[in-house]
């Protein structure tokens, strides 16, 4: 997640052009944009609409329907806590309360130092070894409140270089 | 001669530190002058033993687990690389581990044994024999074979797979599609993930056979975005299969065509519903469609489409390679073959258990699962995901069979078994079921969209002791409305866990909600 997240109309259009020929291209395009920029820049909506011959309302409707897509930049790391039943059975509710208190934020918020964005997720497929937490693209298992604190230390003591 | 050492690379093993274990093993072995070859295999599905390290010896593979970084020097000192069984983490020959030896692994026969991305490994372990058989058969004969096997959809609805295929075969069109539903959103399930991460060619082979059977030349795997590792492995496996002639314009030199692409979902549970999934694949909001028309007749882009779960498609290569009879001899009643059960939640020995239909839930939870992780008494078990009923002890002797579960208003669903100990508050679980529906409803029909919101509110009032009896009556009534009036299973089945909590654990709705979880 340390690539440049600077976006421009040209770079957005390049991502769109690489995928617009695919049948049902909208989700692949949105994924490509979010993978590259960390979120869907607002300027992307009319460009996608024009390229796929949709209305801006249709594109916006798709972005807002899916929990995965975000329209504001996240923090340096995205931490998702599994809220689903298998993790509940081994203490996920206590973990989420601990995480919110420790970070001082709720779900869908970012810490003021922009280190961590906290999200809820419903199942990471690690249900035999919960509670589970996803940090960026990696999953952690058996995350006790103590393990969560250690994880935060790890994320915050090795900050990734931010390209200004 | 270099010793082969296996360290799994599936999500669960990695979540428990398998990469660090692999690095440390390589370093420590080198420091001792031992020559080892690390193989990053798939998981055997024995999740509680992960990271499970295996060593290949002249007498077979020996297992060690769960291995922590600090254990590695002592394990090597004990003679692990020679298969020694003196260390406390030594489990002996892998195949003789009771949990594994007692299973009937047909679909999962290969997982954990091979390097998931090695086509040579796949072929050496009976891979592509089903595809080779299919290439020698006429499409109607492939469909007949799948029908004769008795295979029913493993996603949850249990519709006969062969009949679905027959409908697509019989519907003329220039373009048809095979869509794999890999939006494994049910909590407590990870069998699809294991197939995709640990044996991806199995799914590729199953989808290719489906394409040959119905005359479809394009397949899509609709994969949930919560599974980034599965995406990476599938993309690589598809590229390898294309290079090796198992996908593309000329399947195994036969002149037949099948293309395959992975498409990512975007965190919407509803997209596991097949028509919502098709909308999403078309690039739209995942709104559920009215049925009819069936997807088999008007599916993706309005064309005939097979939509099957990962496990349904992954069962097909065995059926084609070994014959329908070999599959159908397993099971009970109308539930033929094997079911991939997933033990999850508060369980001592969680993991994948593939068994013929008919074993009881109690056998599964006690003899395989070993009871609760917390060692407190087991109180409730939710089978079949967030839309499945919570079962009290009086129902644990039910055989794992679609019809036996349906008779008790329960579902087997995708085979997820989530165990809860006595600390669970069933009113809180019922509230969560409604809350989940509220978050994940597609919004198209009113009973689901509004009913779930009102359901949360009513349960909150019950737990706050506001007009409790009247609100309990209202909740029962609301559940009936949602069951009878919703467009799809999301709103139609969300009441199942709620009603089961109300019926089997009524005391939990009679006390105040508080933080006391002891």
XYZ file of C-alpha atoms in Angstrom:
682
model
C 0.000 0.000 0.000
C 2.937 2.332 -0.436
C 2.424 3.208 -4.082
C 1.494 6.688 -5.123
C -2.131 7.469 -4.483
C -2.102 10.680 -6.468
C -4.877 10.655 -8.979
C -5.667 12.678 -12.055
C -8.284 12.502 -14.767
C -5.681 10.941 -17.035
C -4.724 8.172 -14.618
C -8.384 7.415 -13.889
C -9.183 7.279 -17.591
C -6.234 4.951 -18.180
C -7.622 2.482 -15.618
C -11.063 2.698 -17.213
C -9.700 2.184 -20.705
C -7.807 -0.937 -19.660
C -11.042 -2.648 -18.593
C -13.980 -0.998 -20.370
C -14.139 -3.677 -23.088
C -15.026 -6.387 -20.580
C -18.621 -7.542 -20.265
C -19.974 -6.117 -17.001
C -16.921 -3.878 -16.658
C -18.123 -1.609 -13.862
C -17.047 -3.648 -10.831
C -13.627 -4.511 -12.280
C -13.082 -0.787 -12.995
C -14.104 0.248 -9.482
C -11.791 -2.381 -7.989
C -8.907 -1.199 -10.164
C -9.431 2.412 -9.095
C -9.692 1.574 -5.419
C -6.669 -0.742 -5.573
C -4.641 2.063 -7.119
C -5.868 5.129 -5.255
C -7.184 3.624 -2.034
C -10.695 4.891 -2.761
C -12.922 5.908 -5.668
C -12.094 9.559 -6.369
C -15.250 11.651 -6.915
C -13.998 12.780 -10.314
C -14.081 9.159 -11.463
C -17.876 8.946 -11.462
C -18.597 11.091 -14.560
C -15.609 9.605 -16.401
C -16.825 6.046 -15.786
C -20.385 7.014 -16.684
C -19.249 8.551 -19.982
C -17.032 5.580 -20.844
C -19.638 2.897 -20.090
C -22.614 4.905 -21.383
C -24.278 4.955 -17.991
C -25.637 7.857 -15.981
C -23.615 9.248 -13.073
C -26.520 8.215 -10.848
C -26.155 4.591 -11.941
C -22.431 4.588 -11.212
C -22.946 6.283 -7.864
C -25.693 3.771 -7.057
C -23.327 0.858 -7.607
C -20.524 2.428 -5.556
C -22.845 3.075 -2.630
C -24.449 -0.385 -2.772
C -21.240 -2.310 -2.045
C -19.604 -2.071 1.380
C -16.140 -2.586 -0.081
C -16.009 0.624 -2.090
C -15.124 3.837 -0.314
C -15.346 7.410 -1.505
C -12.848 8.995 0.895
C -9.180 8.126 1.381
C -8.526 5.575 4.146
C -5.729 5.709 6.698
C -2.349 4.118 6.044
C -3.727 0.745 7.169
C -7.239 -0.623 6.970
C -8.093 -2.868 9.919
C -11.245 -4.959 9.557
C -12.666 -6.817 12.533
C -14.887 -9.820 11.868
C -18.279 -9.333 13.525
C -19.858 -12.610 12.388
C -21.148 -15.478 14.506
C -18.138 -17.825 14.523
C -15.925 -15.024 15.813
C -18.640 -13.861 18.250
C -18.510 -17.342 19.806
C -14.864 -16.797 20.769
C -14.933 -13.184 21.915
C -15.284 -10.900 18.878
C -17.683 -8.582 20.718
C -15.115 -7.964 23.444
C -12.442 -7.499 20.792
C -14.405 -4.889 18.873
C -15.189 -2.966 22.065
C -11.501 -3.064 22.982
C -10.388 -1.954 19.516
C -12.779 0.987 19.405
C -11.728 2.127 22.884
C -8.044 1.717 22.167
C -8.198 3.582 18.851
C -10.776 6.116 20.032
C -12.819 5.667 16.853
C -15.886 3.782 15.665
C -16.303 1.672 12.541
C -15.892 3.564 9.239
C -13.634 6.107 10.934
C -9.924 6.898 10.726
C -7.611 7.820 13.593
C -6.615 11.477 13.699
C -3.002 10.614 12.820
C -4.429 8.841 9.741
C -2.678 5.594 10.672
C -5.668 3.287 10.992
C -9.096 3.061 9.389
C -11.385 0.713 11.293
C -13.999 -1.324 9.427
C -16.416 -4.123 10.268
C -16.380 -7.236 8.122
C -18.736 -10.202 8.081
C -16.540 -13.285 7.814
C -12.987 -13.678 6.594
C -13.209 -17.474 6.225
C -10.928 -18.136 9.198
C -13.829 -19.352 11.331
C -12.072 -22.202 13.136
C -9.365 -19.897 14.517
C -11.122 -16.630 15.417
C -11.457 -13.893 16.387
C -10.192 -12.816 12.981
C -8.878 -9.466 11.840
C -7.794 -8.412 8.369
C -5.008 -5.857 8.097
C -4.748 -4.581 4.534
C -4.488 -7.859 2.558
C -3.450 -10.212 5.358
C -5.610 -12.077 7.880
C -4.667 -12.655 11.533
C -6.213 -15.402 13.637
C -6.950 -15.871 17.347
C -6.728 -12.129 17.935
C -7.150 -11.511 21.659
C -7.276 -7.911 22.916
C -3.570 -8.293 23.852
C -2.736 -9.578 20.367
C -4.650 -6.626 18.920
C -2.519 -4.196 20.925
C 0.647 -5.907 19.721
C -0.666 -5.679 16.164
C -1.247 -1.940 16.517
C 2.264 -1.447 17.866
C 3.600 -3.338 14.883
C 1.619 -1.165 12.466
C 2.520 2.080 14.160
C 6.207 1.493 14.861
C 6.941 0.641 11.250
C 5.225 3.435 9.358
C 5.302 3.104 5.614
C 6.887 5.896 3.682
C 4.319 8.379 2.536
C 5.039 9.989 -0.759
C 4.055 13.610 -0.477
C 19.360 -35.892 -0.677
C 17.257 -32.922 0.264
C 14.400 -33.537 2.688
C 11.010 -32.180 1.656
C 9.297 -30.138 4.366
C 5.726 -28.896 3.925
C 4.441 -25.645 5.428
C 0.877 -24.746 4.376
C 0.004 -21.460 2.720
C -3.768 -21.197 3.114
C -5.348 -18.204 4.860
C -5.695 -19.926 8.233
C -2.118 -21.203 8.315
C -0.870 -17.763 7.275
C -3.119 -16.094 9.872
C -1.310 -18.161 12.483
C 2.174 -17.319 11.259
C 3.044 -19.979 8.652
C 5.280 -17.646 6.614
C 7.477 -16.890 9.600
C 7.617 -20.615 10.422
C 8.739 -21.431 6.881
C 11.484 -18.775 6.976
C 12.721 -19.842 10.376
C 12.770 -23.532 9.409
C 14.852 -22.748 6.336
C 17.321 -20.665 8.383
C 17.649 -23.124 11.255
C 18.057 -26.103 8.941
C 20.744 -24.293 6.946
C 22.570 -23.375 10.156
C 22.655 -27.061 11.040
C 23.899 -28.085 7.615
C 20.636 -29.916 6.825
C 19.434 -29.736 3.246
C 15.689 -29.171 3.059
C 13.306 -28.295 0.248
C 10.370 -26.240 1.457
C 7.031 -26.954 -0.211
C 4.214 -24.505 0.430
C 1.334 -26.950 0.287
C -2.365 -26.362 0.862
C -3.909 -27.015 4.255
C -5.108 -30.474 5.307
C -8.050 -28.661 6.856
C -7.048 -29.508 10.428
C -7.280 -25.870 11.420
C -6.578 -26.349 15.117
C -3.194 -27.881 14.297
C -2.098 -25.000 12.057
C 0.600 -24.198 11.299
C 0.931 -27.930 10.611
C 4.431 -28.774 9.383
C 4.993 -32.067 7.580
C 8.217 -33.897 6.784
C 8.504 -36.456 3.993
C 10.241 -39.671 5.049
C 10.756 -43.020 3.312
C 7.717 -44.278 5.269
C 5.403 -41.388 4.439
C 4.695 -37.903 5.714
C 4.955 -37.088 9.422
C 3.108 -34.166 10.983
C 4.011 -31.621 13.677
C 1.686 -28.979 14.994
C 0.614 -26.454 15.934
C 4.156 -25.157 15.519
C 5.221 -21.845 17.072
C 8.464 -20.096 16.133
C 9.981 -20.904 19.515
C 9.400 -24.649 18.982
C 11.572 -24.934 15.900
C 15.028 -25.473 17.453
C 13.718 -28.182 19.796
C 11.771 -29.834 16.984
C 14.904 -30.019 14.839
C 16.922 -31.265 17.827
C 14.386 -34.032 18.351
C 15.000 -35.388 14.861
C 11.915 -33.975 13.182
C 13.586 -34.073 9.755
C 13.884 -37.854 10.117
C 10.257 -38.248 11.213
C 10.977 -38.576 14.925
C 7.911 -38.698 17.139
C 9.543 -37.801 20.440
C 8.638 -34.073 20.575
C 5.334 -33.172 22.223
C 4.118 -31.569 18.975
C 4.804 -34.739 16.961
C 1.574 -36.178 15.581
C 2.978 -39.243 13.791
C 2.079 -40.168 10.214
C -0.273 -37.466 8.886
C -2.676 -39.904 7.253
C -3.148 -41.708 10.568
C -4.296 -38.628 12.496
C -7.700 -39.797 13.729
C -9.561 -36.631 12.634
C -8.322 -37.153 9.090
C -8.403 -40.954 8.961
C -12.094 -41.071 9.942
C -13.246 -38.803 7.108
C -14.512 -39.809 3.675
C -12.618 -37.372 1.538
C -13.812 -37.475 -2.055
C -13.839 -33.774 -2.987
C -11.001 -32.962 -0.593
C -8.934 -36.071 -1.358
C -6.005 -33.961 -2.525
C -5.972 -30.886 -0.324
C -2.942 -30.317 1.792
C -1.032 -33.051 -0.004
C -0.045 -31.062 -3.071
C 1.451 -27.730 -3.989
C -1.762 -25.944 -5.028
C -0.208 -24.375 -8.113
C 1.655 -27.416 -9.432
C -0.111 -28.967 -12.411
C 2.323 -31.901 -12.192
C 1.234 -32.537 -8.594
C -2.406 -32.267 -9.620
C -1.989 -34.775 -12.422
C 0.053 -37.119 -10.225
C -2.860 -37.217 -7.785
C -5.579 -38.191 -10.288
C -6.173 -34.648 -11.555
C -7.883 -34.010 -14.901
C -9.150 -37.611 -15.200
C -12.711 -36.326 -14.951
C -12.054 -33.815 -17.717
C -10.486 -36.500 -19.904
C -13.578 -38.674 -19.398
C -15.840 -35.717 -20.214
C -13.941 -34.991 -23.425
C -14.730 -38.571 -24.538
C -18.448 -38.192 -23.742
C -21.406 -36.578 -25.478
C -22.866 -33.628 -23.515
C -26.128 -35.433 -22.606
C -24.089 -38.334 -21.221
C -22.122 -36.001 -18.927
C -25.381 -34.518 -17.663
C -26.805 -38.027 -17.111
C -23.745 -38.994 -15.084
C -24.135 -35.972 -12.808
C -27.863 -36.690 -12.418
C -27.166 -40.338 -11.557
C -24.701 -39.289 -8.861
C -27.535 -37.602 -6.953
C -25.379 -34.483 -6.459
C -27.393 -31.588 -5.032
C -26.315 -27.975 -4.839
C -23.885 -27.530 -1.989
C -24.442 -23.796 -1.677
C -27.435 -24.386 0.549
C -30.547 -24.814 -1.570
C -29.720 -28.457 -2.417
C -31.292 -28.334 -5.879
C -30.233 -31.328 -8.027
C -27.201 -30.183 -10.024
C -27.851 -32.484 -12.980
C -31.366 -31.143 -13.507
C -30.058 -27.576 -13.582
C -27.468 -28.613 -16.157
C -30.144 -30.408 -18.220
C -32.184 -27.197 -18.411
C -29.211 -25.213 -19.693
C -28.284 -27.979 -22.142
C -31.852 -28.012 -23.490
C -32.054 -24.224 -23.924
C -30.636 -23.247 -27.316
C -28.435 -20.123 -27.393
C -25.304 -18.904 -29.170
C -23.630 -18.155 -25.861
C -24.085 -19.884 -22.505
C -22.245 -19.352 -19.259
C -20.951 -21.303 -16.270
C -20.910 -19.126 -13.169
C -19.295 -20.352 -10.000
C -20.739 -18.871 -6.850
C -17.651 -18.326 -4.719
C -19.252 -15.626 -2.573
C -18.841 -17.767 0.534
C -20.345 -15.273 2.962
C -21.798 -17.557 5.636
C -20.009 -17.238 8.929
C -18.556 -20.583 9.937
C -17.824 -21.694 6.396
C -14.476 -21.922 4.666
C -14.702 -25.047 2.499
C -14.932 -23.047 -0.738
C -11.898 -21.069 0.309
C -9.982 -24.287 0.979
C -10.824 -25.616 -2.494
C -9.725 -22.382 -4.155
C -6.564 -21.851 -2.115
C -5.477 -25.471 -1.760
C -6.714 -27.238 -4.912
C -7.634 -24.594 -7.505
C -7.323 -26.928 -10.510
C -10.163 -28.990 -9.046
C -12.546 -26.065 -9.446
C -11.143 -25.238 -12.874
C -11.672 -28.865 -13.935
C -15.213 -28.976 -12.555
C -16.201 -25.770 -14.348
C -14.654 -26.953 -17.608
C -16.639 -30.198 -17.392
C -19.799 -28.165 -16.758
C -19.014 -26.081 -19.840
C -18.588 -29.207 -21.974
C -21.813 -30.667 -20.577
C -24.085 -27.745 -21.404
C -22.263 -26.124 -24.324
C -20.910 -23.068 -22.499
C -17.586 -21.599 -23.557
C -17.185 -18.901 -20.911
C -17.022 -19.268 -17.166
C -16.828 -16.748 -14.365
C -15.815 -17.353 -10.771
C -17.612 -14.729 -8.686
C -15.289 -14.511 -5.702
C -15.860 -12.473 -2.564
C -13.421 -9.609 -2.046
C -12.718 -10.857 1.488
C -10.631 -13.665 -0.078
C -7.640 -11.860 -1.643
C -5.372 -14.910 -1.384
C -7.868 -17.102 -3.234
C -7.951 -14.470 -6.003
C -4.190 -14.518 -6.329
C -3.993 -18.327 -6.390
C -6.917 -18.760 -8.815
C -5.541 -16.159 -11.233
C -2.196 -17.921 -11.269
C -3.770 -21.372 -11.605
C -5.902 -20.200 -14.534
C -2.799 -18.837 -16.288
C -0.970 -22.161 -15.751
C -3.978 -24.169 -16.959
C -4.185 -22.047 -20.105
C -0.495 -22.622 -20.832
C -0.902 -26.358 -20.288
C -3.929 -26.588 -22.581
C -6.496 -27.317 -19.863
C -8.297 -24.035 -20.540
C -8.655 -21.880 -23.628
C -9.259 -22.422 -27.326
C -8.250 -26.062 -27.615
C -8.890 -28.140 -24.501
C -6.384 -30.996 -24.360
C -6.095 -30.861 -28.147
C -9.803 -31.647 -28.603
C -10.702 -28.428 -30.389
C -13.246 -27.684 -27.625
C -13.238 -24.234 -25.992
C -13.586 -22.983 -22.429
C -12.423 -19.650 -21.018
C -12.417 -18.760 -17.347
C -12.108 -15.491 -15.457
C -12.243 -14.532 -11.786
C -14.465 -11.567 -10.889
C -14.378 -9.987 -7.462
C -17.455 -9.144 -5.459
C -17.389 -6.130 -3.203
C -18.496 -7.061 0.274
C -22.217 -7.632 -0.244
C -23.558 -10.786 1.430
C -26.665 -10.710 -0.743
C -24.541 -11.392 -3.829
C -24.361 -15.018 -2.702
C -28.000 -15.206 -3.836
C -27.722 -16.363 -7.426
C -29.767 -13.689 -9.173
C -28.182 -10.892 -7.153
C -24.817 -12.394 -8.077
C -25.712 -12.245 -11.767
C -26.730 -8.595 -11.467
C -23.403 -7.868 -9.799
C -21.469 -9.708 -12.522
C -23.285 -7.548 -15.054
C -21.906 -4.494 -13.254
C -25.038 -3.469 -11.399
C -26.278 -3.125 -7.840
C -26.812 -6.608 -6.434
C -30.609 -6.471 -6.407
C -32.381 -9.818 -6.312
C -34.320 -10.709 -9.470
C -37.783 -12.186 -9.613
C -37.885 -15.869 -10.580
C -38.979 -17.034 -13.090
C -37.254 -16.694 -15.435
C -34.744 -19.159 -14.018
C -31.060 -18.307 -14.532
C -30.765 -21.617 -16.394
C -32.952 -20.075 -19.089
C -32.298 -16.333 -18.753
C -29.212 -15.857 -16.620
C -26.084 -13.785 -17.128
C -26.696 -11.077 -19.752
C -30.065 -12.770 -20.346
C -28.501 -15.998 -21.595
C -28.699 -19.589 -20.267
C -26.419 -19.899 -17.265
C -25.412 -22.619 -14.852
C -24.898 -21.054 -11.415
C -23.291 -23.570 -9.051
C -21.504 -23.337 -5.742
C -17.762 -24.078 -5.555
C -18.369 -27.387 -3.761
C -20.945 -28.581 -6.297
C -18.527 -27.950 -9.157
C -15.625 -29.409 -7.171
C -17.561 -32.674 -6.687
C -17.943 -33.154 -10.439
C -14.400 -34.301 -11.393
C -14.682 -37.264 -8.987
C -18.087 -38.206 -10.422
C -16.786 -38.159 -13.993
C -13.528 -39.933 -13.136
C -14.892 -42.630 -10.833
C -18.480 -42.878 -12.049
C -21.787 -41.729 -10.605
C -22.200 -44.938 -8.628
C -18.959 -44.430 -6.686
C -20.313 -41.082 -5.470
C -23.911 -42.152 -4.900
C -22.984 -45.133 -2.707
C -22.199 -42.592 0.028
C -24.956 -40.842 1.942
C -28.528 -41.458 3.106
C -32.016 -40.996 1.671
C -32.051 -38.316 -1.012
C -28.783 -36.818 0.269
C -26.164 -38.625 -1.768
C -22.414 -38.383 -1.594
C -20.431 -36.439 0.950
C -20.875 -33.130 2.698
C -18.041 -30.776 3.555
C -18.701 -29.775 7.151
C -16.854 -26.945 8.748
C -16.419 -26.909 12.519
C -16.104 -23.339 13.747
C -16.662 -20.927 16.593
C -16.099 -22.142 20.135
C -14.652 -25.541 19.236
C -11.517 -27.282 20.395
C -10.674 -28.954 17.098
C -12.070 -26.769 14.353
C -11.553 -27.545 10.714
C -12.874 -29.270 7.637
C -14.656 -32.608 8.032
C -15.848 -34.297 4.845
C -18.292 -37.076 5.679
C -20.997 -39.059 3.953
C -24.453 -37.681 4.824
C -26.027 -39.359 7.839
C -23.569 -38.791 10.703
C -25.183 -37.034 13.658
C -24.406 -33.478 14.611
C -23.377 -34.688 18.076
C -20.800 -37.111 16.673
C -19.384 -34.307 14.590
C -19.159 -31.824 17.463
C -17.916 -34.254 20.110
C -15.818 -36.867 18.349
C -14.329 -34.567 15.737
C -14.703 -31.181 17.412
C -13.718 -32.376 20.880
C -16.225 -30.045 22.549
C -15.817 -26.351 23.225
C -12.547 -24.456 23.174
C -13.460 -22.765 26.454
C -14.189 -26.144 28.110
C -17.527 -24.711 29.248
C -20.661 -26.697 28.379
C -21.880 -26.375 24.801
C -25.223 -24.547 24.707
C -26.251 -23.803 21.137
C -25.054 -24.547 17.664
C -25.883 -22.621 14.521
C -25.814 -24.774 11.418
C -25.962 -23.404 7.899
C -24.744 -19.838 8.274
C -26.411 -16.630 9.503
C -29.775 -17.731 8.071
C -29.671 -21.110 9.836
C -31.428 -22.072 13.055
C -29.734 -22.313 16.449
C -30.088 -25.888 17.648
C -30.384 -26.791 21.350
C -29.135 -30.086 22.777
C -32.432 -31.854 22.066
C -31.649 -31.566 18.329
C -28.017 -32.625 18.324
C -28.859 -36.215 17.458
C -30.264 -35.176 14.100
C -28.528 -36.929 11.217
C -26.770 -34.577 8.824
C -29.275 -34.922 5.987
C -31.140 -32.226 4.047
C -34.596 -33.682 4.734
C -33.999 -34.464 8.427
C -32.919 -30.866 9.022
C -35.783 -29.383 7.008
C -38.273 -31.369 9.114
C -37.018 -29.446 12.178
C -37.117 -26.024 10.457
C -33.338 -26.128 10.294
C -30.985 -26.048 7.338
C -27.683 -27.717 6.524
C -26.918 -24.877 4.150
C -23.285 -24.773 3.163
C -22.251 -27.045 6.041
C -21.036 -24.477 8.546
C -21.340 -25.564 12.189
C -20.775 -22.734 14.682
C -20.618 -23.800 18.316
C -21.415 -21.555 21.317
C -20.772 -22.296 24.982
C -23.052 -21.469 27.913
C -21.961 -17.818 28.027
C -23.966 -17.062 24.876
C -26.962 -14.726 25.220
C -29.449 -15.988 22.656
C -31.457 -12.759 22.673
C -28.273 -10.964 21.658
C -27.731 -13.548 18.888
C -31.312 -13.041 17.686
C -30.720 -9.299 17.610
C -27.574 -9.836 15.558
C -29.496 -11.907 12.993
C -31.868 -8.996 12.429
C -29.025 -6.473 12.455
C -27.102 -8.484 9.872
C -30.179 -8.602 7.631
C -30.576 -4.847 8.051
C -26.971 -4.248 6.963
C -27.035 -6.744 4.097
C -30.579 -6.537 2.687
C -30.561 -5.512 -0.975
C -33.582 -3.340 -0.231
C -35.807 -4.541 -3.038
C -38.621 -6.044 -0.952
C -40.258 -4.473 2.079
C -40.450 -7.423 4.518
C -36.672 -7.780 4.407
C -35.669 -4.112 4.194
C -38.075 -2.727 6.795
C -38.730 -5.941 8.711
C -35.104 -6.336 9.725
C -34.909 -2.735 10.972
C -38.094 -3.173 12.994
C -36.805 -6.551 14.206
C -33.749 -4.937 15.788
C -35.951 -2.313 17.444
C -38.425 -4.852 18.813
C -35.684 -7.071 20.249
C -34.083 -4.009 21.848
C -37.393 -3.209 23.535
C -37.766 -6.793 24.742
C -34.278 -6.758 26.199
C -34.994 -3.392 27.847
C -38.151 -4.918 29.374
C -40.465 -2.442 27.670
C -43.878 -4.043 27.310
C -42.097 -7.383 27.009
C -44.970 -9.795 26.353
C -46.604 -7.599 23.714
C -43.281 -7.096 21.966
C -42.547 -10.838 22.015
C -45.895 -11.419 20.293
C -45.007 -8.706 17.792
C -41.644 -10.324 17.103
C -43.282 -13.689 16.371
C -45.679 -11.942 14.006
C -42.895 -10.003 12.293
C -40.926 -13.228 11.754
C -43.943 -14.818 10.057
C -44.349 -11.811 7.775
C -40.710 -11.925 6.757
C -40.781 -15.696 6.104
C -43.951 -15.501 4.017
C -43.456 -12.181 2.285
C -39.769 -11.828 1.371
C -38.533 -12.152 -2.180
C -35.496 -14.338 -1.425
C -33.847 -16.340 1.345
C -32.241 -13.276 2.941
C -35.466 -11.909 4.401
C -37.207 -15.279 4.187
C -34.739 -17.112 6.382
C -33.392 -14.407 8.701
C -36.276 -15.319 11.055
C -35.021 -18.942 11.344
C -32.266 -18.152 13.857
C -34.572 -15.651 15.597
C -37.484 -18.092 15.914
C -35.202 -20.908 17.041
C -33.773 -18.652 19.753
C -37.301 -17.682 20.833
C -38.545 -21.270 20.854
C -35.590 -23.093 22.365
C -34.047 -20.435 24.599
C -37.046 -18.399 25.826
C -35.418 -17.575 29.179
C -32.840 -15.409 27.435
C -35.632 -13.068 26.325
C -36.941 -12.745 29.868
C -33.923 -11.102 31.404
C -32.412 -7.700 30.965
C -29.644 -7.152 28.465
C -26.507 -6.354 30.376
C -22.789 -6.703 30.163
C -22.669 -9.737 32.441
C -21.360 -12.515 30.220
C -20.214 -14.911 32.928
